[in-house]
mmCIF file with all atom_site columns, C-alpha atoms in Angstrom:
data_model
loop_
_atom_site.group_PDB
_atom_site.id
_atom_site.type_symbol
_atom_site.label_atom_id
_atom_site.label_alt_id
_atom_site.label_comp_id
_atom_site.label_asym_id
_atom_site.label_entity_id
_atom_site.label_seq_id
_atom_site.pdbx_PDB_ins_code
_atom_site.Cartn_x
_atom_site.Cartn_y
_atom_site.Cartn_z
_atom_site.occupancy
_atom_site.B_iso_or_equiv
_atom_site.pdbx_formal_charge
_atom_site.auth_seq_id
_atom_site.auth_comp_id
_atom_site.auth_asym_id
_atom_site.auth_atom_id
_atom_site.pdbx_PDB_model_num
ATOM 1   C CA . MET A 1 1   ? -26.224 -12.745 -0.926  1.00 43.00 ? 29  MET A CA 1
ATOM 2   C CA . ASP A 1 2   ? -22.307 -11.229 -2.636  1.00 42.00 ? 30  ASP A CA 1
ATOM 3   C CA . ALA A 1 3   ? -21.777 -8.042  -2.907  1.00 41.00 ? 31  ALA A CA 1
ATOM 4   C CA . THR A 1 4   ? -22.864 -8.780  -6.725  1.00 38.00 ? 32  THR A CA 1
ATOM 5   C CA . GLY A 1 5   ? -26.639 -9.045  -6.053  1.00 44.00 ? 33  GLY A CA 1
ATOM 6   C CA . TYR A 1 6   ? -25.785 -12.936 -6.806  1.00 42.00 ? 34  TYR A CA 1
ATOM 7   C CA . LYS A 1 7   ? -27.480 -15.471 -4.168  1.00 48.00 ? 35  LYS A CA 1
ATOM 8   C CA . PRO A 1 8   ? -26.109 -18.784 -4.445  1.00 50.00 ? 36  PRO A CA 1
ATOM 9   C CA . SER A 1 9   ? -29.220 -21.920 -3.755  1.00 60.00 ? 37  SER A CA 1
ATOM 10  C CA . SER A 1 10  ? -27.761 -24.708 -2.997  1.00 80.00 ? 38  SER A CA 1
ATOM 11  C CA . GLN A 1 11  ? -26.629 -24.701 1.131   1.00 85.00 ? 39  GLN A CA 1
ATOM 12  C CA . PHE A 1 12  ? -23.384 -26.274 0.618   1.00 87.00 ? 40  PHE A CA 1
ATOM 13  C CA . GLY A 1 13  ? -22.655 -23.268 -1.955  1.00 87.00 ? 41  GLY A CA 1
ATOM 14  C CA . GLN A 1 14  ? -24.196 -20.363 0.215   1.00 88.00 ? 42  GLN A CA 1
ATOM 15  C CA . ALA A 1 15  ? -21.935 -21.836 2.870   1.00 90.00 ? 43  ALA A CA 1
ATOM 16  C CA . ALA A 1 16  ? -18.803 -21.694 -0.046  1.00 92.00 ? 44  ALA A CA 1
ATOM 17  C CA . VAL A 1 17  ? -19.551 -17.596 -0.848  1.00 92.00 ? 45  VAL A CA 1
ATOM 18  C CA . GLN A 1 18  ? -19.020 -17.207 3.128   1.00 91.00 ? 46  GLN A CA 1
ATOM 19  C CA . ILE A 1 19  ? -16.364 -18.897 3.605   1.00 93.00 ? 47  ILE A CA 1
ATOM 20  C CA . PHE A 1 20  ? -14.622 -17.565 1.114   1.00 95.00 ? 48  PHE A CA 1
ATOM 21  C CA . GLY A 1 21  ? -15.846 -14.038 2.279   1.00 93.00 ? 49  GLY A CA 1
ATOM 22  C CA . MET A 1 22  ? -14.502 -15.311 5.933   1.00 92.00 ? 50  MET A CA 1
ATOM 23  C CA . ASN A 1 23  ? -11.260 -15.468 4.145   1.00 95.00 ? 51  ASN A CA 1
ATOM 24  C CA . GLU A 1 24  ? -10.865 -12.654 2.614   1.00 96.00 ? 52  GLU A CA 1
ATOM 25  C CA . ARG A 1 25  ? -12.136 -10.341 5.855   1.00 93.00 ? 53  ARG A CA 1
ATOM 26  C CA . MET A 1 26  ? -8.955  -11.877 7.468   1.00 94.00 ? 54  MET A CA 1
ATOM 27  C CA . ASN A 1 27  ? -6.675  -10.875 4.251   1.00 96.00 ? 55  ASN A CA 1
ATOM 28  C CA . GLN A 1 28  ? -8.381  -7.589  5.269   1.00 95.00 ? 56  GLN A CA 1
ATOM 29  C CA . ILE A 1 29  ? -7.771  -7.335  8.852   1.00 94.00 ? 57  ILE A CA 1
ATOM 30  C CA . LEU A 1 30  ? -4.229  -8.291  7.943   1.00 96.00 ? 58  LEU A CA 1
ATOM 31  C CA . ILE A 1 31  ? -3.418  -5.121  5.906   1.00 97.00 ? 59  ILE A CA 1
ATOM 32  C CA . GLU A 1 32  ? -5.349  -3.117  8.207   1.00 95.00 ? 60  GLU A CA 1
ATOM 33  C CA . HIS A 1 33  ? -3.088  -4.004  11.443  1.00 95.00 ? 61  HIS A CA 1
ATOM 34  C CA . LEU A 1 34  ? 0.140   -3.869  8.958   1.00 97.00 ? 62  LEU A CA 1
ATOM 35  C CA . ASP A 1 35  ? 2.638   -0.976  9.909   1.00 96.00 ? 63  ASP A CA 1
ATOM 36  C CA . PRO A 1 36  ? 2.818   1.395   6.575   1.00 95.00 ? 64  PRO A CA 1
ATOM 37  C CA . ALA A 1 37  ? 6.516   0.628   6.990   1.00 96.00 ? 65  ALA A CA 1
ATOM 38  C CA . VAL A 1 38  ? 6.481   -3.191  6.343   1.00 97.00 ? 66  VAL A CA 1
ATOM 39  C CA . TRP A 1 39  ? 4.931   -3.159  3.389   1.00 97.00 ? 67  TRP A CA 1
ATOM 40  C CA . ARG A 1 40  ? 8.161   -2.678  0.818   1.00 95.00 ? 68  ARG A CA 1
ATOM 41  C CA . ALA A 1 41  ? 10.720  -3.629  3.826   1.00 96.00 ? 69  ALA A CA 1
ATOM 42  C CA . LYS A 1 42  ? 12.954  -6.075  1.913   1.00 93.00 ? 70  LYS A CA 1
ATOM 43  C CA . PRO A 1 43  ? 13.217  -9.249  3.541   1.00 92.00 ? 71  PRO A CA 1
ATOM 44  C CA . PRO A 1 44  ? 17.009  -11.058 3.026   1.00 88.00 ? 72  PRO A CA 1
ATOM 45  C CA . GLY A 1 45  ? 17.678  -13.341 0.059   1.00 90.00 ? 73  GLY A CA 1
ATOM 46  C CA . LYS A 1 46  ? 14.703  -13.824 -2.651  1.00 92.00 ? 74  LYS A CA 1
ATOM 47  C CA . VAL A 1 47  ? 11.696  -13.642 -0.803  1.00 93.00 ? 75  VAL A CA 1
ATOM 48  C CA . ARG A 1 48  ? 9.071   -11.370 -1.746  1.00 95.00 ? 76  ARG A CA 1
ATOM 49  C CA . THR A 1 49  ? 7.727   -8.627  -0.089  1.00 97.00 ? 77  THR A CA 1
ATOM 50  C CA . ILE A 1 50  ? 4.561   -7.972  2.090   1.00 98.00 ? 78  ILE A CA 1
ATOM 51  C CA . ALA A 1 51  ? 3.115   -5.664  -1.043  1.00 98.00 ? 79  ALA A CA 1
ATOM 52  C CA . ALA A 1 52  ? 4.237   -8.854  -3.670  1.00 98.00 ? 80  ALA A CA 1
ATOM 53  C CA . ILE A 1 53  ? 2.402   -11.241 -1.577  1.00 98.00 ? 81  ILE A CA 1
ATOM 54  C CA . PHE A 1 54  ? -0.984  -9.313  -1.351  1.00 98.00 ? 82  PHE A CA 1
ATOM 55  C CA . THR A 1 55  ? -0.352  -8.582  -5.378  1.00 98.00 ? 83  THR A CA 1
ATOM 56  C CA . HIS A 1 56  ? 0.319   -11.737 -6.087  1.00 98.00 ? 84  HIS A CA 1
ATOM 57  C CA . VAL A 1 57  ? -3.042  -13.624 -4.380  1.00 98.00 ? 85  VAL A CA 1
ATOM 58  C CA . HIS A 1 58  ? -4.755  -10.727 -6.255  1.00 98.00 ? 86  HIS A CA 1
ATOM 59  C CA . ASN A 1 59  ? -3.375  -11.601 -9.701  1.00 98.00 ? 87  ASN A CA 1
ATOM 60  C CA . VAL A 1 60  ? -4.017  -15.746 -9.161  1.00 98.00 ? 88  VAL A CA 1
ATOM 61  C CA . ARG A 1 61  ? -7.550  -14.668 -8.214  1.00 98.00 ? 89  ARG A CA 1
ATOM 62  C CA . THR A 1 62  ? -8.016  -12.696 -10.941 1.00 98.00 ? 90  THR A CA 1
ATOM 63  C CA . LYS A 1 63  ? -6.185  -15.728 -13.209 1.00 97.00 ? 91  LYS A CA 1
ATOM 64  C CA . TRP A 1 64  ? -8.755  -17.585 -11.374 1.00 98.00 ? 92  TRP A CA 1
ATOM 65  C CA . VAL A 1 65  ? -11.900 -15.995 -12.957 1.00 98.00 ? 93  VAL A CA 1
ATOM 66  C CA . ARG A 1 66  ? -10.268 -15.378 -15.964 1.00 97.00 ? 94  ARG A CA 1
ATOM 67  C CA . LEU A 1 67  ? -10.170 -19.251 -16.651 1.00 97.00 ? 95  LEU A CA 1
ATOM 68  C CA . THR A 1 68  ? -12.786 -19.879 -14.777 1.00 96.00 ? 96  THR A CA 1
ATOM 69  C CA . ALA A 1 69  ? -15.778 -17.781 -15.763 1.00 96.00 ? 97  ALA A CA 1
ATOM 70  C CA . SER A 1 70  ? -14.174 -15.300 -17.261 1.00 96.00 ? 98  SER A CA 1
ATOM 71  C CA . HIS A 1 71  ? -18.260 -13.942 -18.077 1.00 95.00 ? 99  HIS A CA 1
ATOM 72  C CA . LEU A 1 72  ? -17.959 -12.504 -14.558 1.00 96.00 ? 100 LEU A CA 1
ATOM 73  C CA . GLY A 1 73  ? -15.914 -10.124 -15.684 1.00 97.00 ? 101 GLY A CA 1
ATOM 74  C CA . VAL A 1 74  ? -11.801 -10.272 -15.203 1.00 98.00 ? 102 VAL A CA 1
ATOM 75  C CA . PRO A 1 75  ? -10.746 -7.428  -12.939 1.00 97.00 ? 103 PRO A CA 1
ATOM 76  C CA . ALA A 1 76  ? -7.636  -5.606  -13.531 1.00 97.00 ? 104 ALA A CA 1
ATOM 77  C CA . GLN A 1 77  ? -4.510  -6.712  -12.241 1.00 98.00 ? 105 GLN A CA 1
ATOM 78  C CA . LEU A 1 78  ? -1.984  -4.781  -9.271  1.00 98.00 ? 106 LEU A CA 1
ATOM 79  C CA . ASN A 1 79  ? 1.191   -4.100  -10.397 1.00 96.00 ? 107 ASN A CA 1
ATOM 80  C CA . ARG A 1 80  ? 3.495   -5.464  -7.121  1.00 93.00 ? 108 ARG A CA 1
ATOM 81  C CA . ALA A 1 81  ? 6.585   -2.106  -7.401  1.00 93.00 ? 109 ALA A CA 1
ATOM 82  C CA . HIS A 1 82  ? 3.400   0.232   -7.014  1.00 95.00 ? 110 HIS A CA 1
ATOM 83  C CA . CYS A 1 83  ? 0.527   -1.594  -5.295  1.00 97.00 ? 111 CYS A CA 1
ATOM 84  C CA . THR A 1 84  ? -0.283  0.886   -2.154  1.00 97.00 ? 112 THR A CA 1
ATOM 85  C CA . PRO A 1 85  ? -2.389  -0.738  0.779   1.00 98.00 ? 113 PRO A CA 1
ATOM 86  C CA . GLU A 1 86  ? -5.143  1.324   0.194   1.00 98.00 ? 114 GLU A CA 1
ATOM 87  C CA . GLU A 1 87  ? -4.674  -0.514  -3.598  1.00 98.00 ? 115 GLU A CA 1
ATOM 88  C CA . ALA A 1 88  ? -4.450  -3.813  -2.805  1.00 98.00 ? 116 ALA A CA 1
ATOM 89  C CA . ARG A 1 89  ? -7.230  -3.982  -0.017  1.00 98.00 ? 117 ARG A CA 1
ATOM 90  C CA . ALA A 1 90  ? -9.880  -2.648  -2.649  1.00 98.00 ? 118 ALA A CA 1
ATOM 91  C CA . GLY A 1 91  ? -8.461  -4.676  -5.410  1.00 98.00 ? 119 GLY A CA 1
ATOM 92  C CA . LEU A 1 92  ? -8.668  -8.321  -3.214  1.00 98.00 ? 120 LEU A CA 1
ATOM 93  C CA . ALA A 1 93  ? -12.343 -7.640  -2.969  1.00 98.00 ? 121 ALA A CA 1
ATOM 94  C CA . GLU A 1 94  ? -13.205 -6.844  -5.761  1.00 98.00 ? 122 GLU A CA 1
ATOM 95  C CA . SER A 1 95  ? -11.110 -10.449 -7.062  1.00 98.00 ? 123 SER A CA 1
ATOM 96  C CA . ALA A 1 96  ? -13.315 -11.114 -3.563  1.00 98.00 ? 124 ALA A CA 1
ATOM 97  C CA . ALA A 1 97  ? -16.308 -10.527 -4.942  1.00 97.00 ? 125 ALA A CA 1
ATOM 98  C CA . ARG A 1 98  ? -15.585 -12.298 -8.514  1.00 97.00 ? 126 ARG A CA 1
ATOM 99  C CA . CYS A 1 99  ? -14.316 -15.390 -6.863  1.00 97.00 ? 127 CYS A CA 1
ATOM 100 C CA . SER A 1 100 ? -17.575 -15.173 -4.898  1.00 95.00 ? 128 SER A CA 1
ATOM 101 C CA . GLU A 1 101 ? -19.686 -15.322 -8.141  1.00 95.00 ? 129 GLU A CA 1
ATOM 102 C CA . MET A 1 102 ? -17.535 -17.491 -9.049  1.00 96.00 ? 130 MET A CA 1
ATOM 103 C CA . LEU A 1 103 ? -18.359 -20.240 -5.929  1.00 95.00 ? 131 LEU A CA 1
ATOM 104 C CA . ALA A 1 104 ? -21.859 -19.161 -6.402  1.00 92.00 ? 132 ALA A CA 1
ATOM 105 C CA . GLU A 1 105 ? -22.624 -20.363 -10.163 1.00 92.00 ? 133 GLU A CA 1
ATOM 106 C CA . ALA A 1 106 ? -20.230 -23.780 -9.193  1.00 93.00 ? 134 ALA A CA 1
ATOM 107 C CA . PHE A 1 107 ? -22.194 -24.277 -5.755  1.00 89.00 ? 135 PHE A CA 1
ATOM 108 C CA . GLY A 1 108 ? -25.779 -22.913 -6.283  1.00 79.00 ? 136 GLY A CA 1
ATOM 109 C CA . ASP A 1 109 ? -28.281 -22.082 -9.187  1.00 63.00 ? 137 ASP A CA 1
ATOM 110 C CA . GLY A 1 110 ? -25.633 -20.583 -11.842 1.00 60.00 ? 138 GLY A CA 1
ATOM 111 C CA . GLY A 1 111 ? -27.028 -22.680 -14.674 1.00 62.00 ? 139 GLY A CA 1
ATOM 112 C CA . GLY A 1 112 ? -24.164 -24.831 -14.782 1.00 67.00 ? 140 GLY A CA 1
ATOM 113 C CA . ARG A 1 113 ? -21.965 -22.324 -16.389 1.00 82.00 ? 141 ARG A CA 1
ATOM 114 C CA . VAL A 1 114 ? -18.992 -23.057 -14.443 1.00 92.00 ? 142 VAL A CA 1
ATOM 115 C CA . GLU A 1 115 ? -18.791 -26.912 -14.393 1.00 90.00 ? 143 GLU A CA 1
ATOM 116 C CA . THR A 1 116 ? -15.290 -27.432 -13.875 1.00 94.00 ? 144 THR A CA 1
ATOM 117 C CA . PHE A 1 117 ? -11.774 -24.964 -11.877 1.00 96.00 ? 145 PHE A CA 1
ATOM 118 C CA . TRP A 1 118 ? -9.100  -23.633 -14.217 1.00 95.00 ? 146 TRP A CA 1
ATOM 119 C CA . ARG A 1 119 ? -6.488  -23.145 -11.158 1.00 92.00 ? 147 ARG A CA 1
ATOM 120 C CA . ASP A 1 120 ? -3.676  -22.582 -14.152 1.00 91.00 ? 148 ASP A CA 1
ATOM 121 C CA . GLY A 1 121 ? -3.336  -22.663 -17.960 1.00 86.00 ? 149 GLY A CA 1
ATOM 122 C CA . TRP A 1 122 ? -0.834  -25.483 -17.530 1.00 92.00 ? 150 TRP A CA 1
ATOM 123 C CA . ALA A 1 123 ? -2.822  -27.646 -14.966 1.00 91.00 ? 151 ALA A CA 1
ATOM 124 C CA . LYS A 1 124 ? -5.587  -29.744 -15.749 1.00 94.00 ? 152 LYS A CA 1
ATOM 125 C CA . PRO A 1 125 ? -8.985  -28.478 -14.644 1.00 94.00 ? 153 PRO A CA 1
ATOM 126 C CA . TRP A 1 126 ? -10.811 -29.661 -11.771 1.00 92.00 ? 154 TRP A CA 1
ATOM 127 C CA . PRO A 1 127 ? -14.668 -30.714 -11.818 1.00 90.00 ? 155 PRO A CA 1
ATOM 128 C CA . VAL A 1 128 ? -16.351 -28.573 -9.611  1.00 89.00 ? 156 VAL A CA 1
ATOM 129 C CA . GLY A 1 129 ? -16.660 -30.074 -5.946  1.00 86.00 ? 157 GLY A CA 1
ATOM 130 C CA . PRO A 1 130 ? -15.076 -29.577 -2.667  1.00 90.00 ? 158 PRO A CA 1
ATOM 131 C CA . GLU A 1 131 ? -11.447 -29.445 -3.289  1.00 93.00 ? 159 GLU A CA 1
ATOM 132 C CA . MET A 1 132 ? -11.991 -25.946 -6.270  1.00 94.00 ? 160 MET A CA 1
ATOM 133 C CA . LEU A 1 133 ? -12.942 -24.150 -2.566  1.00 96.00 ? 161 LEU A CA 1
ATOM 134 C CA . CYS A 1 134 ? -10.390 -25.890 -0.307  1.00 96.00 ? 162 CYS A CA 1
ATOM 135 C CA . TYR A 1 135 ? -7.543  -25.131 -2.864  1.00 97.00 ? 163 TYR A CA 1
ATOM 136 C CA . MET A 1 136 ? -8.074  -22.251 -2.915  1.00 97.00 ? 164 MET A CA 1
ATOM 137 C CA . LEU A 1 137 ? -8.122  -21.054 0.801   1.00 97.00 ? 165 LEU A CA 1
ATOM 138 C CA . SER A 1 138 ? -5.038  -22.732 1.183   1.00 97.00 ? 166 SER A CA 1
ATOM 139 C CA . HIS A 1 139 ? -3.634  -20.169 -2.043  1.00 98.00 ? 167 HIS A CA 1
ATOM 140 C CA . GLU A 1 140 ? -4.277  -17.671 0.532   1.00 97.00 ? 168 GLU A CA 1
ATOM 141 C CA . ALA A 1 141 ? -3.981  -18.817 3.823   1.00 97.00 ? 169 ALA A CA 1
ATOM 142 C CA . HIS A 1 142 ? -0.242  -20.080 2.770   1.00 98.00 ? 170 HIS A CA 1
ATOM 143 C CA . HIS A 1 143 ? 0.113   -16.332 1.404   1.00 98.00 ? 171 HIS A CA 1
ATOM 144 C CA . ARG A 1 144 ? -0.764  -15.553 4.991   1.00 97.00 ? 172 ARG A CA 1
ATOM 145 C CA . GLY A 1 145 ? 1.109   -17.622 7.311   1.00 96.00 ? 173 GLY A CA 1
ATOM 146 C CA . GLN A 1 146 ? 3.858   -15.739 5.478   1.00 96.00 ? 174 GLN A CA 1
ATOM 147 C CA . VAL A 1 147 ? 2.823   -11.888 5.627   1.00 97.00 ? 175 VAL A CA 1
ATOM 148 C CA . CYS A 1 148 ? 2.934   -12.532 9.069   1.00 96.00 ? 176 CYS A CA 1
ATOM 149 C CA . MET A 1 149 ? 5.902   -14.558 9.744   1.00 95.00 ? 177 MET A CA 1
ATOM 150 C CA . LEU A 1 150 ? 7.648   -11.469 7.213   1.00 96.00 ? 178 LEU A CA 1
ATOM 151 C CA . ALA A 1 151 ? 6.165   -8.421  9.305   1.00 97.00 ? 179 ALA A CA 1
ATOM 152 C CA . HIS A 1 152 ? 7.561   -10.654 12.521  1.00 95.00 ? 180 HIS A CA 1
ATOM 153 C CA . GLN A 1 153 ? 11.244  -11.423 10.731  1.00 95.00 ? 181 GLN A CA 1
ATOM 154 C CA . LEU A 1 154 ? 11.524  -7.658  10.029  1.00 96.00 ? 182 LEU A CA 1
ATOM 155 C CA . GLY A 1 155 ? 10.636  -5.650  13.474  1.00 96.00 ? 183 GLY A CA 1
ATOM 156 C CA . PHE A 1 156 ? 6.912   -5.168  12.749  1.00 96.00 ? 184 PHE A CA 1
ATOM 157 C CA . PRO A 1 157 ? 5.172   -8.069  14.264  1.00 95.00 ? 185 PRO A CA 1
ATOM 158 C CA . LEU A 1 158 ? 1.199   -7.689  14.519  1.00 94.00 ? 186 LEU A CA 1
ATOM 159 C CA . SER A 1 159 ? -0.589  -6.777  17.766  1.00 93.00 ? 187 SER A CA 1
ATOM 160 C CA . LYS A 1 160 ? -2.234  -9.984  19.820  1.00 92.00 ? 188 LYS A CA 1
ATOM 161 C CA . GLU A 1 161 ? -5.775  -8.660  18.962  1.00 91.00 ? 189 GLU A CA 1
ATOM 162 C CA . THR A 1 162 ? -4.638  -8.644  15.287  1.00 91.00 ? 190 THR A CA 1
ATOM 163 C CA . THR A 1 163 ? -3.903  -12.314 14.835  1.00 89.00 ? 191 THR A CA 1
ATOM 164 C CA . SER A 1 164 ? -6.331  -13.126 17.766  1.00 87.00 ? 192 SER A CA 1
ATOM 165 C CA . GLY A 1 165 ? -9.565  -10.957 15.855  1.00 85.00 ? 193 GLY A CA 1
ATOM 166 C CA . MET A 1 166 ? -8.632  -13.535 12.248  1.00 84.00 ? 194 MET A CA 1
ATOM 167 C CA . TRP A 1 167 ? -8.963  -16.188 14.334  1.00 84.00 ? 195 TRP A CA 1
ATOM 168 C CA . ASN A 1 168 ? -12.171 -15.295 15.722  1.00 83.00 ? 196 ASN A CA 1
ATOM 169 C CA . TRP A 1 169 ? -14.170 -17.024 13.090  1.00 79.00 ? 197 TRP A CA 1
ATOM 170 C CA . GLU A 1 170 ? -17.687 -16.673 15.135  1.00 84.00 ? 198 GLU A CA 1
ATOM 171 C CA . LYS A 1 171 ? -16.828 -13.083 15.198  1.00 82.00 ? 199 LYS A CA 1
ATOM 172 C CA . LEU A 1 172 ? -16.057 -12.914 11.177  1.00 78.00 ? 200 LEU A CA 1
ATOM 173 C CA . LEU A 1 173 ? -18.698 -15.203 10.272  1.00 78.00 ? 201 LEU A CA 1
ATOM 174 C CA . GLU A 1 174 ? -21.210 -13.141 12.288  1.00 81.00 ? 202 GLU A CA 1
ATOM 175 C CA . ALA A 1 175 ? -19.658 -9.502  9.985   1.00 77.00 ? 203 ALA A CA 1
ATOM 176 C CA . GLU A 1 176 ? -20.063 -11.742 7.060   1.00 73.00 ? 204 GLU A CA 1
ATOM 177 C CA . ARG A 1 177 ? -23.649 -12.387 7.744   1.00 78.00 ? 205 ARG A CA 1
ATOM 178 C CA . GLU A 1 178 ? -24.926 -9.167  7.956   1.00 81.00 ? 206 GLU A CA 1
ATOM 179 C CA . ARG A 1 179 ? -22.481 -7.996  5.312   1.00 72.00 ? 207 ARG A CA 1
ATOM 180 C CA . ARG A 1 180 ? -25.075 -9.417  3.257   1.00 67.00 ? 208 ARG A CA 1
#
């Protein structure tokens, strides 16, 4: 059952919601353990700040929900110029809850309300399937990698405990099961 009380009925739907929850926990761990000084540090070149990367992740999620399952309620977007780590964590938690509901409806007993996944307004919609979840996870993993690399390049490397914690799937899965 997700934060809204929605429980998908299919085994794949339950797994999809659980996996997306673990994905979100990785985002939260990363923000929790970033040095606050790196949040707005400007990387050289035309590269997003870490604040801009996390607001982008949240704002893309809001687009997925708006285009694919607006009936769930679309979270407000975040402003990358003013977003704090606390606001990013709260926004990401909210958009993760909506994405989890969307996945539950797509793969569970949502009564067919989510039949296609719209990645973007310019892209053709995809029928609901594993590709939807894979696309969502790949997008976020890509940006987490950018954040880890930028933190290191800017002189604020993450601790071994933090990076190991993001890869400790057993612990992430256990925490996600306890949360539900």
